[in-house]
Tab-separated table of C-alpha atoms and ligand atoms in Angstrom:
chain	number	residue	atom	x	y	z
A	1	UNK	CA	17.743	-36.139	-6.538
A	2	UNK	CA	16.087	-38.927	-8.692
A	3	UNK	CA	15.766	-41.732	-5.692
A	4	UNK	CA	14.911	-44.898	-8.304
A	5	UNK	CA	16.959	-47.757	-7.519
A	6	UNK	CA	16.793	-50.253	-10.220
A	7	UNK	CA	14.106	-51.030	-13.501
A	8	UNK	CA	10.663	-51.047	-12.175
A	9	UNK	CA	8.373	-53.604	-14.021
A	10	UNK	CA	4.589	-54.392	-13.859
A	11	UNK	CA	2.359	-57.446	-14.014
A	12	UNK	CA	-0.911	-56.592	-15.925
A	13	UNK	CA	-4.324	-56.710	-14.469
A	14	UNK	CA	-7.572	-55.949	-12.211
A	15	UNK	CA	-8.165	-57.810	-9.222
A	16	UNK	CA	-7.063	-61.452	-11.078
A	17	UNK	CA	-4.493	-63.379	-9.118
A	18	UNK	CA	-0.768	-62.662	-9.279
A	19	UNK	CA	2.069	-63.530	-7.877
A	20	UNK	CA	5.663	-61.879	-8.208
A	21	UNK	CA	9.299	-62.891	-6.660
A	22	UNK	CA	12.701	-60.304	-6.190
A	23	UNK	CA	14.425	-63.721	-5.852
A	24	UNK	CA	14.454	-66.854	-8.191
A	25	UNK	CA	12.693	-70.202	-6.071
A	26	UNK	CA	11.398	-67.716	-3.170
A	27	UNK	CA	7.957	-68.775	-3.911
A	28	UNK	CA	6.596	-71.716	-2.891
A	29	UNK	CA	4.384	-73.896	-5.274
A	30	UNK	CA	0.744	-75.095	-4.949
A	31	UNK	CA	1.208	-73.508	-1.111
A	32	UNK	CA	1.643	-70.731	0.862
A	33	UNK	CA	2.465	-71.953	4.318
A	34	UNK	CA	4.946	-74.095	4.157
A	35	UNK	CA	6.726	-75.485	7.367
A	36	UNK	CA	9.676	-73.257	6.612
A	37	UNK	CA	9.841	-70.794	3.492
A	38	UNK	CA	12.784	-70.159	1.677
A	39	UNK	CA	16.067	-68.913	2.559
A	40	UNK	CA	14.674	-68.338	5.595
A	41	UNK	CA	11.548	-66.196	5.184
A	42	UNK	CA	8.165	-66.055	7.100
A	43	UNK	CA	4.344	-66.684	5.313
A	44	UNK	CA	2.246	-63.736	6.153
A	45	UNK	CA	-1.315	-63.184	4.782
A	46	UNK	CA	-3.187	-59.979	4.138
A	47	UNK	CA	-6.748	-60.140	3.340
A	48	UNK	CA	-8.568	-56.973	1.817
A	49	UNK	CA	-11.901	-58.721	2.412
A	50	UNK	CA	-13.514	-61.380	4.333
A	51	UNK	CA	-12.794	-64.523	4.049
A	52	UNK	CA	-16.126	-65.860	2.822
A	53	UNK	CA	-16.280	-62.825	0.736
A	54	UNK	CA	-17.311	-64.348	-3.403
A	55	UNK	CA	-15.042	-65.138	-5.141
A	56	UNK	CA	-14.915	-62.827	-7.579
A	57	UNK	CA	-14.561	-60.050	-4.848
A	58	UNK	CA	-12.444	-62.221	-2.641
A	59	UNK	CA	-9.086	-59.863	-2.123
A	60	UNK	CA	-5.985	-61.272	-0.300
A	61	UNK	CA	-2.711	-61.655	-0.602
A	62	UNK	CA	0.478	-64.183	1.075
A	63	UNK	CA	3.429	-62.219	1.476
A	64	UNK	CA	6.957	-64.093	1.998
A	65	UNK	CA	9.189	-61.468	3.975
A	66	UNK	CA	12.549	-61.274	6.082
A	67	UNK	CA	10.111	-59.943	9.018
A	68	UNK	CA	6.834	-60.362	10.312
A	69	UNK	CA	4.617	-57.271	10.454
A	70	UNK	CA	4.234	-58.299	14.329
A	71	UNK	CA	7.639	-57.004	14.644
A	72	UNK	CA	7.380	-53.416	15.910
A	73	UNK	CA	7.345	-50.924	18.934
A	74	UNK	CA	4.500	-50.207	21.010
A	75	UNK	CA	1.644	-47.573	18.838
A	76	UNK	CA	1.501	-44.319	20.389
A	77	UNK	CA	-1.118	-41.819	19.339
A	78	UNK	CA	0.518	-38.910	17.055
A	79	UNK	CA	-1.180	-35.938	14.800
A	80	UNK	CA	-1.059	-35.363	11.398
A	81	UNK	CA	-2.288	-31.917	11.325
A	82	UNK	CA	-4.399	-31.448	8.040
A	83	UNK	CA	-5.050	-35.204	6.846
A	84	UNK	CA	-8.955	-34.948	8.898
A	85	UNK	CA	-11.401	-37.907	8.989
A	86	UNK	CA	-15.759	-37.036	8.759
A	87	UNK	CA	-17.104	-36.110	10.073
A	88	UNK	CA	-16.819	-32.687	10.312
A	89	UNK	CA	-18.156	-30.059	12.707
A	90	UNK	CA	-19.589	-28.116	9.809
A	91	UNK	CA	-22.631	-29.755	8.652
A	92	UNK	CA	-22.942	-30.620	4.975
A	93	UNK	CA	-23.317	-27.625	2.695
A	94	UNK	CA	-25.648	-26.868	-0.161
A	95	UNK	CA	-23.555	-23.907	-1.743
A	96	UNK	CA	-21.519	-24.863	-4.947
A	97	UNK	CA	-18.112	-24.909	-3.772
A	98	UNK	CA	-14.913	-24.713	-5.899
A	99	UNK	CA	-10.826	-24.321	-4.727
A	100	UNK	CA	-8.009	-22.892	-6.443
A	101	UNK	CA	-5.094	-25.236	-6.618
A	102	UNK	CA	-3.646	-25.312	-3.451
A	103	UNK	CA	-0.613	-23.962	-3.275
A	104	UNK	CA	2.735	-26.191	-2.808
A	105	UNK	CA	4.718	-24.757	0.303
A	106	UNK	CA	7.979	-23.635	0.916
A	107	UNK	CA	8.341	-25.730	3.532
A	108	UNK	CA	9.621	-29.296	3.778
A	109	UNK	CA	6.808	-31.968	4.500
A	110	UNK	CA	6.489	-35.250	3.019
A	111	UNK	CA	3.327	-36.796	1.555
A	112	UNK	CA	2.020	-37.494	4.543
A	113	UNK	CA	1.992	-33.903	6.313
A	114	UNK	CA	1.600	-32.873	3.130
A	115	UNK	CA	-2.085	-34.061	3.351
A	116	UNK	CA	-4.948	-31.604	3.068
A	117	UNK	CA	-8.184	-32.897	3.513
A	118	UNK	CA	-11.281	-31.277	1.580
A	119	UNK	CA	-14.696	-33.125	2.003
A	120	UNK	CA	-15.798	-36.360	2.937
A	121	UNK	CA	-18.938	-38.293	4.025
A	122	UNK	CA	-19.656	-41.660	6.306
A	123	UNK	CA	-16.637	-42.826	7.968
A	124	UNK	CA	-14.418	-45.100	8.868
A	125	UNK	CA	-15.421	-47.383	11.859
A	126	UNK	CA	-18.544	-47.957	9.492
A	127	UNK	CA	-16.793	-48.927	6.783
A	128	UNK	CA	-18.680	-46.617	4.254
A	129	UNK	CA	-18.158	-42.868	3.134
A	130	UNK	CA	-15.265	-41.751	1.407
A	131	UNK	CA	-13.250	-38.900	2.041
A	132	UNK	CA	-11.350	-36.212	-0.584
A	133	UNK	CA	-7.556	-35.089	0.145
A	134	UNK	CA	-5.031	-32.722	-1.534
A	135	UNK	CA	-1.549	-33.419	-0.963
A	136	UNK	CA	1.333	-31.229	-1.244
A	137	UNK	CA	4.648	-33.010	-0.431
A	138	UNK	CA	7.724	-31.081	-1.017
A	139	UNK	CA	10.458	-33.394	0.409
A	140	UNK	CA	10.140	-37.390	0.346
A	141	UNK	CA	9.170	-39.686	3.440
A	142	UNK	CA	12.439	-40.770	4.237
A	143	UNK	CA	12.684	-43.109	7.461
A	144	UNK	CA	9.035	-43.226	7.838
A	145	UNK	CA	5.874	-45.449	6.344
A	146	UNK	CA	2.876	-45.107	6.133
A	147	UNK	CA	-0.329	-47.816	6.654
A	148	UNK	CA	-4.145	-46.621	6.282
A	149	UNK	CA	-6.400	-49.676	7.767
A	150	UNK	CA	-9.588	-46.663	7.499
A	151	UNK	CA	-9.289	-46.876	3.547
A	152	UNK	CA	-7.876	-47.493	0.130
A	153	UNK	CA	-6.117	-44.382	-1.781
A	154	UNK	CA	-6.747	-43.764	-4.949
A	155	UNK	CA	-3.911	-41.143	-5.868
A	156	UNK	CA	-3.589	-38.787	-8.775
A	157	UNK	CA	-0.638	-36.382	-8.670
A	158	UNK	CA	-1.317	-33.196	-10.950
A	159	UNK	CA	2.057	-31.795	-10.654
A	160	UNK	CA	5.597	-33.678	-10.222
A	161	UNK	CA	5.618	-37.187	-10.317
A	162	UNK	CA	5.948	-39.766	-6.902
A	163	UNK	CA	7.365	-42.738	-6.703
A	164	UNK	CA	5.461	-44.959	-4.050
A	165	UNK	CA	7.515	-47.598	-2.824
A	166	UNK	CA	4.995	-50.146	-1.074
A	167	UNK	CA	5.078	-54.194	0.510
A	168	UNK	CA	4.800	-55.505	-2.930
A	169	UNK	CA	6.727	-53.354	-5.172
A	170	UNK	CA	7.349	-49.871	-6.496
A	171	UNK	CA	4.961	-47.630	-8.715
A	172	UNK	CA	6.038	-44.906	-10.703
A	173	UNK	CA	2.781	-42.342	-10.656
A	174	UNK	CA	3.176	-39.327	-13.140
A	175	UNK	CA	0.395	-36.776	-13.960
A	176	UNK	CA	-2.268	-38.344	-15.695
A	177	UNK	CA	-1.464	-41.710	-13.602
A	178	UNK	CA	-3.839	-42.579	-10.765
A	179	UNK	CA	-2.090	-45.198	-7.752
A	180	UNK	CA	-4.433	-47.451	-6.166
A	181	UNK	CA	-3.173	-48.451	-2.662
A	182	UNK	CA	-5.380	-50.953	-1.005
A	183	UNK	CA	-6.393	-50.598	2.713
A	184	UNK	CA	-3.786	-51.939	4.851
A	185	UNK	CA	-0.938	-51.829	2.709
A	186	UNK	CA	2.729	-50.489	4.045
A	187	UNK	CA	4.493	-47.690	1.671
A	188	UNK	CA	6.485	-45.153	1.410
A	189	UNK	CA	6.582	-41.779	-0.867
A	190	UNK	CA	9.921	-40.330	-2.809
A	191	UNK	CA	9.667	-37.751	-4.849
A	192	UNK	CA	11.897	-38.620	-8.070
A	193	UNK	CA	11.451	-35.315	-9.354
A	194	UNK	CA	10.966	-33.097	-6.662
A	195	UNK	CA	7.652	-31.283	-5.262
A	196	UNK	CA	4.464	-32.906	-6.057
A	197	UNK	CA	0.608	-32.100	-5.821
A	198	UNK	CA	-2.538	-34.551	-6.336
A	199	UNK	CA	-5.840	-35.523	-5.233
A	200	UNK	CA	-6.509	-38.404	-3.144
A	201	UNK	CA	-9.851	-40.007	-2.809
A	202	UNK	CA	-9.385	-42.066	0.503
A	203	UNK	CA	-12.209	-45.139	0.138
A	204	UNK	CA	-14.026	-46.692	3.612
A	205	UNK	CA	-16.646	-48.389	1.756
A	206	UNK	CA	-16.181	-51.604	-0.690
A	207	UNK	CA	-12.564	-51.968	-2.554
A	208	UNK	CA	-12.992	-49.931	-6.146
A	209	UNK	CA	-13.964	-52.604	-8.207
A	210	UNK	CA	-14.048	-52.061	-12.586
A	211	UNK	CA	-18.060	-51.506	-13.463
A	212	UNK	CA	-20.096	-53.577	-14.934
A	213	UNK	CA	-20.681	-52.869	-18.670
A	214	UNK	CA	-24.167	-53.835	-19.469
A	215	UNK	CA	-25.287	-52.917	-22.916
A	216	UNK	CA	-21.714	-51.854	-24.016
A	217	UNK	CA	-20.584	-55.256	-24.311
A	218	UNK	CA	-16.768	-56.915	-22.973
A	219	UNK	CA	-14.876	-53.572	-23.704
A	220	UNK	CA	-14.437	-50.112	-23.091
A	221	UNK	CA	-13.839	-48.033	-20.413
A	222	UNK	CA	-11.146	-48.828	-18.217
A	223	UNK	CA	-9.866	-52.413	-19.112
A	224	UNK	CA	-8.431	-54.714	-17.385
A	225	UNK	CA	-5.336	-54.934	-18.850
A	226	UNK	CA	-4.268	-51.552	-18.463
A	227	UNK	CA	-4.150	-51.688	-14.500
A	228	UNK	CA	-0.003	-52.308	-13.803
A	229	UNK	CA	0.784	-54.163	-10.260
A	230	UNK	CA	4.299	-54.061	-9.560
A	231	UNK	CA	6.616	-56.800	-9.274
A	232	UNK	CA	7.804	-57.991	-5.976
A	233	UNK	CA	10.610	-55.566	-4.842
A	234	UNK	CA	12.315	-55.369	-1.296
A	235	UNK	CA	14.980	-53.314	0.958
A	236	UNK	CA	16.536	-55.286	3.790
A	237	UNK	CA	17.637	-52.167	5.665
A	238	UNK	CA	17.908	-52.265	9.590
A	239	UNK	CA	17.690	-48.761	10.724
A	240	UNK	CA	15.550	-46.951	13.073
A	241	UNK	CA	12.549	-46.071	11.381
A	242	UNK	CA	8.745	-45.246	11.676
A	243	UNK	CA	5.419	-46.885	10.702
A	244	UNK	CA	2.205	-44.139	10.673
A	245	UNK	CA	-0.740	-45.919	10.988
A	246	UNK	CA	-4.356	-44.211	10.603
A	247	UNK	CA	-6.976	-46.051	12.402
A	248	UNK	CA	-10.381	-45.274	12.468
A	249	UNK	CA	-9.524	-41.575	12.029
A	250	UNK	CA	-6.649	-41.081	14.625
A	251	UNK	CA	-2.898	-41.896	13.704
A	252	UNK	CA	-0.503	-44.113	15.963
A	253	UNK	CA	2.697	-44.398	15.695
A	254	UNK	CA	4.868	-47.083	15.892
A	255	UNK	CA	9.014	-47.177	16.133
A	256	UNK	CA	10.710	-50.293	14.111
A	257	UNK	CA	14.781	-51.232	13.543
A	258	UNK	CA	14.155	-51.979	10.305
A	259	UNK	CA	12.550	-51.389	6.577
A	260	UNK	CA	9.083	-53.016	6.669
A	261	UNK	CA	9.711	-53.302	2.669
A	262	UNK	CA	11.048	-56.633	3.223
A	263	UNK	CA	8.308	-58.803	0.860
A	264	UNK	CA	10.637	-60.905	-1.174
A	265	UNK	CA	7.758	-62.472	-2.999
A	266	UNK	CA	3.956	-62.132	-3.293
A	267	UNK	CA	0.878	-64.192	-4.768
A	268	UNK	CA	-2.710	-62.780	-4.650
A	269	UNK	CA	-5.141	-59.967	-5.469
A	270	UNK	CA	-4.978	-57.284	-2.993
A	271	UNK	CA	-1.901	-55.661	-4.485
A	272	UNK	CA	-1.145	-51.987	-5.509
A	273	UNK	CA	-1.907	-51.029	-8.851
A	274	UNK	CA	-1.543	-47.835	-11.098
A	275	UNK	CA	-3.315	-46.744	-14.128
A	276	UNK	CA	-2.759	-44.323	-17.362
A	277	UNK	CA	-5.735	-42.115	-17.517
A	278	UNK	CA	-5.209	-41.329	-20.793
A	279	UNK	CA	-5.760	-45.157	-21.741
A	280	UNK	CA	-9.453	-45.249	-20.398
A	281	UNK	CA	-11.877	-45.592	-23.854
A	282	UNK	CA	-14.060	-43.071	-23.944
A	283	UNK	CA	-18.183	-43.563	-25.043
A	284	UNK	CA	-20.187	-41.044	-26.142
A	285	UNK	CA	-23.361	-40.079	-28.063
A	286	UNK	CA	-23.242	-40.301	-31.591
A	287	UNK	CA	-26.374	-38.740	-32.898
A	288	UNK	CA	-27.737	-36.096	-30.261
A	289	UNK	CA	-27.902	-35.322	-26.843
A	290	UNK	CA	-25.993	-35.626	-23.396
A	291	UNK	CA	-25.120	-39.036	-22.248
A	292	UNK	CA	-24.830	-39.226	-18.230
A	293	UNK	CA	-21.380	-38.626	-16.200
A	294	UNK	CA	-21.787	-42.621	-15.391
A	295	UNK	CA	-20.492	-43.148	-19.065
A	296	UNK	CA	-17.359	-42.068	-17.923
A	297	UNK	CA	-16.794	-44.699	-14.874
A	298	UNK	CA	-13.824	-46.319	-14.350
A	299	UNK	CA	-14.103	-47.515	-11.122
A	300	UNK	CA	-16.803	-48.032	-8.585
A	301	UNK	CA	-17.051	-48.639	-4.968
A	302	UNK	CA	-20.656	-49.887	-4.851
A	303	UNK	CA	-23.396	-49.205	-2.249
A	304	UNK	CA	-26.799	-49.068	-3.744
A	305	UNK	CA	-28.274	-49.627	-6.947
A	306	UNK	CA	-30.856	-46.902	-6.233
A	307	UNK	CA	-29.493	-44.102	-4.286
A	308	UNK	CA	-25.442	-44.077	-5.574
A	309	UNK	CA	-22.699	-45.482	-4.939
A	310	UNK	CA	-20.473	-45.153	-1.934
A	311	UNK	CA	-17.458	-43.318	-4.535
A	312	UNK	CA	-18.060	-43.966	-8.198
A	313	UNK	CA	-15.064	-42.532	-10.131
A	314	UNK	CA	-15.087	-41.019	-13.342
A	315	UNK	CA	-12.283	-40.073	-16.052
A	316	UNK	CA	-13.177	-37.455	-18.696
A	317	UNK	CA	-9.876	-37.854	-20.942
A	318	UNK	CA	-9.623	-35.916	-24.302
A	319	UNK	CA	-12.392	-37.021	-26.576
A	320	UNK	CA	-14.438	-36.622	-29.438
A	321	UNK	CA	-17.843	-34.756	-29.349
A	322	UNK	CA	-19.966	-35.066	-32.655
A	323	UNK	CA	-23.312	-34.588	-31.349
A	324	UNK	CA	-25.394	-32.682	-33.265
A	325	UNK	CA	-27.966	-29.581	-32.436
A	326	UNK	CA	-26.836	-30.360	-28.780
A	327	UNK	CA	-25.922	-28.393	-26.159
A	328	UNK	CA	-22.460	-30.314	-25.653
A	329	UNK	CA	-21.121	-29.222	-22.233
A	330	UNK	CA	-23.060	-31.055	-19.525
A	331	UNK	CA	-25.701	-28.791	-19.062
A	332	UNK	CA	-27.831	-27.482	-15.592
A	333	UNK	CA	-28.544	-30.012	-13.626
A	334	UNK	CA	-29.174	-31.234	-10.153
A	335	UNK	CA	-28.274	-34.477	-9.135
A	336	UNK	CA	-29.312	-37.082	-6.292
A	337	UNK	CA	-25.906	-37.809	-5.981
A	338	UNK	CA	-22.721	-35.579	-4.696
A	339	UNK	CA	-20.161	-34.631	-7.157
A	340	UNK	CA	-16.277	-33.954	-6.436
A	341	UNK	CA	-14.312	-33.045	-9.485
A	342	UNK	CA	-10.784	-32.116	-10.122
A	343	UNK	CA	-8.913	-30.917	-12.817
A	344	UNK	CA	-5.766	-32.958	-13.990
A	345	UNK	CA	-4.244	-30.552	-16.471
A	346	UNK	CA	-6.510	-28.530	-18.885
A	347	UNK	CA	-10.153	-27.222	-18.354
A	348	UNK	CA	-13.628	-28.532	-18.069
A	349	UNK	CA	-15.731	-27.633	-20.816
A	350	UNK	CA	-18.666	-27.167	-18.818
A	351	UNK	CA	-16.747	-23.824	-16.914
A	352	UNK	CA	-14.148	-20.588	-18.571
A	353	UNK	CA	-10.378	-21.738	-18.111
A	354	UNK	CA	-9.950	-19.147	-15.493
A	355	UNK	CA	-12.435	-20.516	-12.991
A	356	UNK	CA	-11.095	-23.926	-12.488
A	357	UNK	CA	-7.308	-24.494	-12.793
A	358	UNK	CA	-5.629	-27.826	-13.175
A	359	UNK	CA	-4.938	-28.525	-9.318
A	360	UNK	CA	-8.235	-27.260	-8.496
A	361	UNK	CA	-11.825	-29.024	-8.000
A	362	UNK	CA	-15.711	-28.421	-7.285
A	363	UNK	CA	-18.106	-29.914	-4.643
A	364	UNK	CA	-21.721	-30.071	-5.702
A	365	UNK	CA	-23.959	-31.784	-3.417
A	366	UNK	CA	-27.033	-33.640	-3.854
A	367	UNK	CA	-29.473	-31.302	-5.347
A	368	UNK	CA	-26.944	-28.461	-5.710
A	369	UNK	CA	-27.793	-26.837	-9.044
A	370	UNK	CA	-25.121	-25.520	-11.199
A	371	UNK	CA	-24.106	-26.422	-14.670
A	372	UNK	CA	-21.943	-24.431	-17.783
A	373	UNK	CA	-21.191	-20.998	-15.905
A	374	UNK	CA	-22.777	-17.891	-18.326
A	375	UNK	CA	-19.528	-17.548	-20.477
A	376	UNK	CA	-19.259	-21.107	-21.186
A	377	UNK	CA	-23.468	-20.992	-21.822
A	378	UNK	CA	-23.606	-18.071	-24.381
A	379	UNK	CA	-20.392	-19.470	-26.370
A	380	UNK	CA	-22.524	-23.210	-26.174
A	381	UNK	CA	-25.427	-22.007	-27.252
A	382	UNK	CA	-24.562	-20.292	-30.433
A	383	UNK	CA	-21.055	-22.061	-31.662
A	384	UNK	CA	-20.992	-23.759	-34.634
A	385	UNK	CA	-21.023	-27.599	-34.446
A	386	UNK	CA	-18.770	-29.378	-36.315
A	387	UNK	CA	-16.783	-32.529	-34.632
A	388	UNK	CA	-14.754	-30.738	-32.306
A	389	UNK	CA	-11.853	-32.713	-30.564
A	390	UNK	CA	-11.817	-31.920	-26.582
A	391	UNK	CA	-8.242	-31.486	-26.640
A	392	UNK	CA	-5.746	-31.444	-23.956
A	393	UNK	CA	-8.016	-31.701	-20.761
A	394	UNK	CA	-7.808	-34.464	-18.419
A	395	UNK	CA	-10.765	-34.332	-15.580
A	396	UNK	CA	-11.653	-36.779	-13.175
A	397	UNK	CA	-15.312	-36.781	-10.860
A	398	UNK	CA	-16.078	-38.627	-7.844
A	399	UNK	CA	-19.582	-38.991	-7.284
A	400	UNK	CA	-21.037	-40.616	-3.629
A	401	UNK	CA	-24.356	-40.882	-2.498
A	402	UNK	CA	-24.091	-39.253	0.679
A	403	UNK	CA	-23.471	-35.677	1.003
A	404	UNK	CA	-20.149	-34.680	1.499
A	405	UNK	CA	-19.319	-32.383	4.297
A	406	UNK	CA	-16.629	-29.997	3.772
A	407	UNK	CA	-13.256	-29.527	6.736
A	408	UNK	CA	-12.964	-26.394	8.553
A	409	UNK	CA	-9.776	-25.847	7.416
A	410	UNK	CA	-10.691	-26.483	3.374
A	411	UNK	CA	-13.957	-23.449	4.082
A	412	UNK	CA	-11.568	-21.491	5.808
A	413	UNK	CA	-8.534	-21.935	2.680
A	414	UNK	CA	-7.590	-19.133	0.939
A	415	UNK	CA	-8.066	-21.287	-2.406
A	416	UNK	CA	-11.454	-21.521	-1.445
A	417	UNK	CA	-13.546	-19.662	-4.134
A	418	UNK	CA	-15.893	-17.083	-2.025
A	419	UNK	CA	-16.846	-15.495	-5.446
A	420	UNK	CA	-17.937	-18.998	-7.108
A	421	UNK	CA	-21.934	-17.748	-7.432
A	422	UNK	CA	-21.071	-14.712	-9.395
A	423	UNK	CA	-20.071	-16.947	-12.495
A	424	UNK	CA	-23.627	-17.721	-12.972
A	425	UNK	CA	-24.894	-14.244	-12.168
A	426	UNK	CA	-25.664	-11.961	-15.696
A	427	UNK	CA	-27.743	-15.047	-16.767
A	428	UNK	CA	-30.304	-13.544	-19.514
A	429	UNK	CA	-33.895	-14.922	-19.150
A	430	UNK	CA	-35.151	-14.781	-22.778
A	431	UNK	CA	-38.202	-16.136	-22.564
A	432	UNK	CA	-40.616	-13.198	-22.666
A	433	UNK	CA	-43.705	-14.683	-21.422
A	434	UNK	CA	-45.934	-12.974	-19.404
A	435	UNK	CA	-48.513	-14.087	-16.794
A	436	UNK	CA	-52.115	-15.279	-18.450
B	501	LIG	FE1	-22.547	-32.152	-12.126
């Protein structure tokens, strides 16, 4: 049953300042603590980065709310079951690994049990790593919420839409949508059309910032103004009720008598956000050759300018390839860096439809070699070469410098692709050299 209450509207932007009020006058001007608020509410400020962080990268936000966050029982330590935190027992793996799309379960669990973790690297107390989650929530979170202080979520659904009710206002997230939730932020998860699966990439390094552009100039990309932060939005609701919090890995949980949704008005920069895939400009070669993955970044979570970044995060939307006498799928390759990527709805062009299904995903690691699987190499090789339109495929990558180590559980899936080699076995050497 469709669970929207009321329009839902967006402010436009990327990490600029906003502010937003449910009520007319709530907000108060050139201020943010003032003796006593209006009608009654309390100041509360959320910072996303230091203080003294630069400006530019200075996230934080004032809240105006019935309640104070302080306002809640006691944390006791709970489980969720599959929602894991690196590291791993395994150690990091230099197979090429691919998954099936998980498959949605009969039974009821929200987004939060829903949670399947994958892979991740670093970790949380350090601040740096990043860690990759598929979630398959069949029923919505109803009297409980949900706070992650170990990272931001970037959250793609693939199938069904959600609707993600946070602090500062409600986002509508349908296929082809990504959610950005920042670290600390209270929210819960409905499910407006019923069962939903996505990826999550859960962020411990530096907040996803938009990449510099260098040579390409003030546009492309994702820009700016196609990042939607909701307006303020609020539920005073006093009920018994649940806040999950994960914390450096483990999950407390706290009881409350009432809706922490209860920010009347906002002003800042470390607000939700959600973004249209399918709006990210695409660059591309336009006389020959391959351009690298990094063409395709949207958003980066920087660590170093050498060895990677801590999650750089790519969208491959439908495009145009023109290049000429190329090989056009991204061809072998071995990289410094490890790759995660998942298929929104479509195929890769670098793979054969039936090896990687929309739902599913690959993990490369550093140095792993792989590249166009033999099917997709002998078609490549030969085809004719007119502009071709990549139609109908949506495909994201995450790439992070450190290798990613894979959960027990996600080796141990029956998704998990045992035969994933074999697609590059039946490769034909044709060069007939022989030894001098
Ligand atoms: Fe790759």
């Amino acid at each position: 049953m469709p669970q929207i209450r009321g329009p839902l509207t967006y402010q436009t932007g990327f990490g600029n300042e906003l502010e937003s009020e449910a009520e007319a006058g709530v907000l108060p001007h050139g201020r943010n603590s003032p003796q006593q608020p209006a009608r009654g509410l309390v100041s509360e400020l959320i910072s996303g980065t230091t203080f003294t962080a630069p400006r530019a990268l200075n996230r934080r936000t004032y809240v105006f709310r019935a309640m104070p966050s302080v306002v809640h029982g006691r944390y006791q330590p709970t489980e969720v079951k599959t929602f894991d935190t690196p590291p791993f027992t395994q150690p990091p793996n230099p197979n090429q690994m691919r998954w099936d799309p998980l498959g949605i379960p009969a039974a009821e669990q929200d987004f939060l049990d829903g949670m399947f973790t994958i892979c991740g690297n670093g970790s949380p107390d350090a601040q740096s790593g990043t860690a990759l989650h598929v979630y398959r929530a069949t029923v919505p979170m109803t009297d409980r919420f949900f706070l992650d202080a170990d990272g931001e979520l970037l959250v793609m659904p693939d199938t069904g839409t959600l609707l993600i009710a946070t602090e500062l206002g409600r986002l509508q997230v349908a296929p082809g949508e990504l959610a950005l939730i920042p670290r600390g932020i209270k929210f819960r998860v409905e499910l407006p059309e019923g069962p939903s699966r996505g990826f999550v990439c859960e962020n411990y390094g530096l907040p996803f910032r938009l990449p510099e552009l260098g040579l390409i100039g003030s546009n492309g990309l994702a820009n700016a103004v196609d990042f939607h932060v909701p307006d303020a939005w609020y539920e005073i609701e006093e009920k018994p009720c649940t806040l999950v919090q994960k914390f450096c890995g483990s999950f407390w949980e706290a009881r409350l008598d009432h809706s922490p949704l209860d920010v009347v008005a906002w002003r800042g920069n470390h607000v939700p956000a959600k973004f249209n895939m399918y709006d990210f400009v695409a660059l591309g070669t336009a006389t020959v050759d391959h351009p690298d993955p990094s063409i395709f970044c949207a958003l980066s979570s920087p660590s170093d300018p050498v060895l990677g970044g801590n999650a750089d995060f790519m969208v491959l939307p439908p495009r145009w390839a023109v290049a000429e006498d190329t090989f056009r799928p991204p061809g072998f390759h071995r990289n410094c860096v490890a790759e995660y990527l998942g298929i929104i709805t479509g195929k890769h062009e670098g793979k054969s439809a039936s090896g990687l299904r929309p739902g599913g995903a690959s993990l490369h690691n550093n140095w792993a070699a792989h590249g166009p699987d033999v099917e997709t190499f002998e078609l490549a090789r030969s085809v004719e070469l007119p502009p071709r339109k990549i139609e109908d495929s949506l495909v994201f990558m995450i790439e992070s410098r450190q290798p990613l180590q894979v959960a027990d559980a996600a080796l141990s899936a029956p998704e998990f692709q045992r035969d994933y080699q074999d697609h590059w076995q039946g490769f034909v050497r044709r060069f007939p050299g022989t030894n001098a």
